[in-house]
Every structure is written in structure tokens, then in C-alpha cells.
PDB file of C-alpha atoms in Angstrom:
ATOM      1  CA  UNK D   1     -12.352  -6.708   7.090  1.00 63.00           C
ATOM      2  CA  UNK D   2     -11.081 -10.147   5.442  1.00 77.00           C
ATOM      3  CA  UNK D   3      -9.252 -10.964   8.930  1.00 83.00           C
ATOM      4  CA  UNK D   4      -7.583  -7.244   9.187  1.00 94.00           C
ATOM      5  CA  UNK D   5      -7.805  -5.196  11.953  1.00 96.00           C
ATOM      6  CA  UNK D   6      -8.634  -0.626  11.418  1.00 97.00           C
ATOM      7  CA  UNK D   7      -9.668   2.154  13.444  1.00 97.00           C
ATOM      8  CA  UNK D   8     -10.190   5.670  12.257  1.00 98.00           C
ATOM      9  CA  UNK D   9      -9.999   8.616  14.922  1.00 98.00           C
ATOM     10  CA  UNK D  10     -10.631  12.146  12.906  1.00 98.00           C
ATOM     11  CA  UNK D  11      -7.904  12.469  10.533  1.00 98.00           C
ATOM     12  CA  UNK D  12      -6.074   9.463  12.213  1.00 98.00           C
ATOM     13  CA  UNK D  13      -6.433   5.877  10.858  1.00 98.00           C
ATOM     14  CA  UNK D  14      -4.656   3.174  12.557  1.00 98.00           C
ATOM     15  CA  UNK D  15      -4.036  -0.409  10.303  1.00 98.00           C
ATOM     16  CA  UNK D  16      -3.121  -3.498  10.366  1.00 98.00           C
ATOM     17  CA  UNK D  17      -2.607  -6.887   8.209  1.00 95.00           C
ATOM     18  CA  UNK D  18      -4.428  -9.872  10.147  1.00 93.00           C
ATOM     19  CA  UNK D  19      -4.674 -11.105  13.694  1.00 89.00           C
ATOM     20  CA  UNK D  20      -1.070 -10.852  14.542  1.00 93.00           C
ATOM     21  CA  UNK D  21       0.546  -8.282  12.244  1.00 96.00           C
ATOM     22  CA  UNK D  22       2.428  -4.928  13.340  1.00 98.00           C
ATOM     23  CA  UNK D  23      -0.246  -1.915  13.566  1.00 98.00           C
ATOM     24  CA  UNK D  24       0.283   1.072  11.400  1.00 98.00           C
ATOM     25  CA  UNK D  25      -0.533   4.848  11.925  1.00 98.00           C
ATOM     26  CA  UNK D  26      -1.366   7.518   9.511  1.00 98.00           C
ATOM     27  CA  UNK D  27      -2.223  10.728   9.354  1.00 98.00           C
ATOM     28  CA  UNK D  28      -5.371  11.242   6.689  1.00 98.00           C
ATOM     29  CA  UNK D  29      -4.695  14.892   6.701  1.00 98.00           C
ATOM     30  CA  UNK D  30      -1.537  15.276   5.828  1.00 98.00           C
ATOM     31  CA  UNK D  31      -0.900  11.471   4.436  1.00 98.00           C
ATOM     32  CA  UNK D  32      -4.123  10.682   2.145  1.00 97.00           C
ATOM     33  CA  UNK D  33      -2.275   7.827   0.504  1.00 97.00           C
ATOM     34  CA  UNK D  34      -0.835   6.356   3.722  1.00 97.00           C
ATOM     35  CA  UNK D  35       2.693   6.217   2.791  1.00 98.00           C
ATOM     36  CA  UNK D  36       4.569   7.279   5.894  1.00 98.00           C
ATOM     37  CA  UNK D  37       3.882   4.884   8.850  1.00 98.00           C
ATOM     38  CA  UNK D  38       3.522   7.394  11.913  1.00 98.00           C
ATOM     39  CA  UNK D  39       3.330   4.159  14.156  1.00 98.00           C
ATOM     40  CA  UNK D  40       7.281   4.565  15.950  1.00 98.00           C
ATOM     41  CA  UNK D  41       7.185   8.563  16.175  1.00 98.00           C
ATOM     42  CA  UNK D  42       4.005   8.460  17.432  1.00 98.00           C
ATOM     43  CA  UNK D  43       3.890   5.431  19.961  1.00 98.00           C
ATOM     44  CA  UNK D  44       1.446   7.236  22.448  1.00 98.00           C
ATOM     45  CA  UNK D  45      -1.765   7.532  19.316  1.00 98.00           C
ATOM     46  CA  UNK D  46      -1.144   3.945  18.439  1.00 98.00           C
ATOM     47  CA  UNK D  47      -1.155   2.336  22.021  1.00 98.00           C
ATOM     48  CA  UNK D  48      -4.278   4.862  22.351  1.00 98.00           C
ATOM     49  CA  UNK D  49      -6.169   3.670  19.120  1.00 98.00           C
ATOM     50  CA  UNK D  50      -5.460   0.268  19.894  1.00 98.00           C
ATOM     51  CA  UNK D  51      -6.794   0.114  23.120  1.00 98.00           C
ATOM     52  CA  UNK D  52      -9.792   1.819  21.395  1.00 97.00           C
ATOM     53  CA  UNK D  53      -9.929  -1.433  18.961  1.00 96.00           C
ATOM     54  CA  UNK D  54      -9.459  -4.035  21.380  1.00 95.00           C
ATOM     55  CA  UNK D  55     -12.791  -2.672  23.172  1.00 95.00           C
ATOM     56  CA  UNK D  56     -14.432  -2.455  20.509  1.00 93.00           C
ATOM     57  CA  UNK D  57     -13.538  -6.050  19.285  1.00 91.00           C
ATOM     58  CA  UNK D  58     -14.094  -7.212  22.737  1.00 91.00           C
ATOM     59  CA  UNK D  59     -17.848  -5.979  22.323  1.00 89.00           C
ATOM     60  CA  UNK D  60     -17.969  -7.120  18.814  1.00 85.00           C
ATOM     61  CA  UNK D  61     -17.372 -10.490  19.368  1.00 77.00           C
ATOM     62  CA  UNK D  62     -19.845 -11.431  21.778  1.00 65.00           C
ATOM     63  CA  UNK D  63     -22.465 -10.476  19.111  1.00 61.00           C
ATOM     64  CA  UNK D  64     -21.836 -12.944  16.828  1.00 52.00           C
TER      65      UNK D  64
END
């Protein structure tokens, strides 16, 4: 969306700001607001989730 890059796993959403920027991990659960960045106590999820969105891009892309 607008260049950004998101995944959401269950209660697990993983962000970030544009091609380049930093990802982000939250918990939904127990952060609705995502206000505490999960991404360095958790580095296991993230490299997880984003593998999951690279795939997915990499099949997204050769639909355009």
C-alpha cells in the first residue's frame, strides 16, 4: 500500500515504511495500537514473516 510493505500472521503483523525501510513487528493481541516494536526481541518471527512477504511479492509482481 502507497509503496509500503505488511504482512499479518494471526495476531502478528509485521510493517514497514517503503522499499528500503527497517521492518517492524507487533503483536495485535497484546499491542492493538502497535506501539512496542517486537522486531529486535523477536528476530526469529520477523526473518520468518519476511520471508513470507518476499514470496508473496515475488508472485505478485509477475502479475502485473
Amino acid at each position: 500500500h502507497e509503496g509500503n510493505r505488511a504482512i499479518r500472521v494471526g495476531s502478528w503483523k509485521l510493517v514497514a515504511g517503503g522499499e528500503t525501510g527497517p521492518w517492524e513487528l507487533y503483536d495485535l493481541k497484546a499491542d492493538p495500537t502497535e506501539t512496542n516494536n517486537l522486531a529486535g526481541k523477536y528476530p526469529g518471527k520477523t526473518k520468518e514473516l519476511a520471508e513470507m512477504w518476499e514470496r508473496w511479492n515475488a508472485r505478485s509482481v509477475g502479475k502485473r
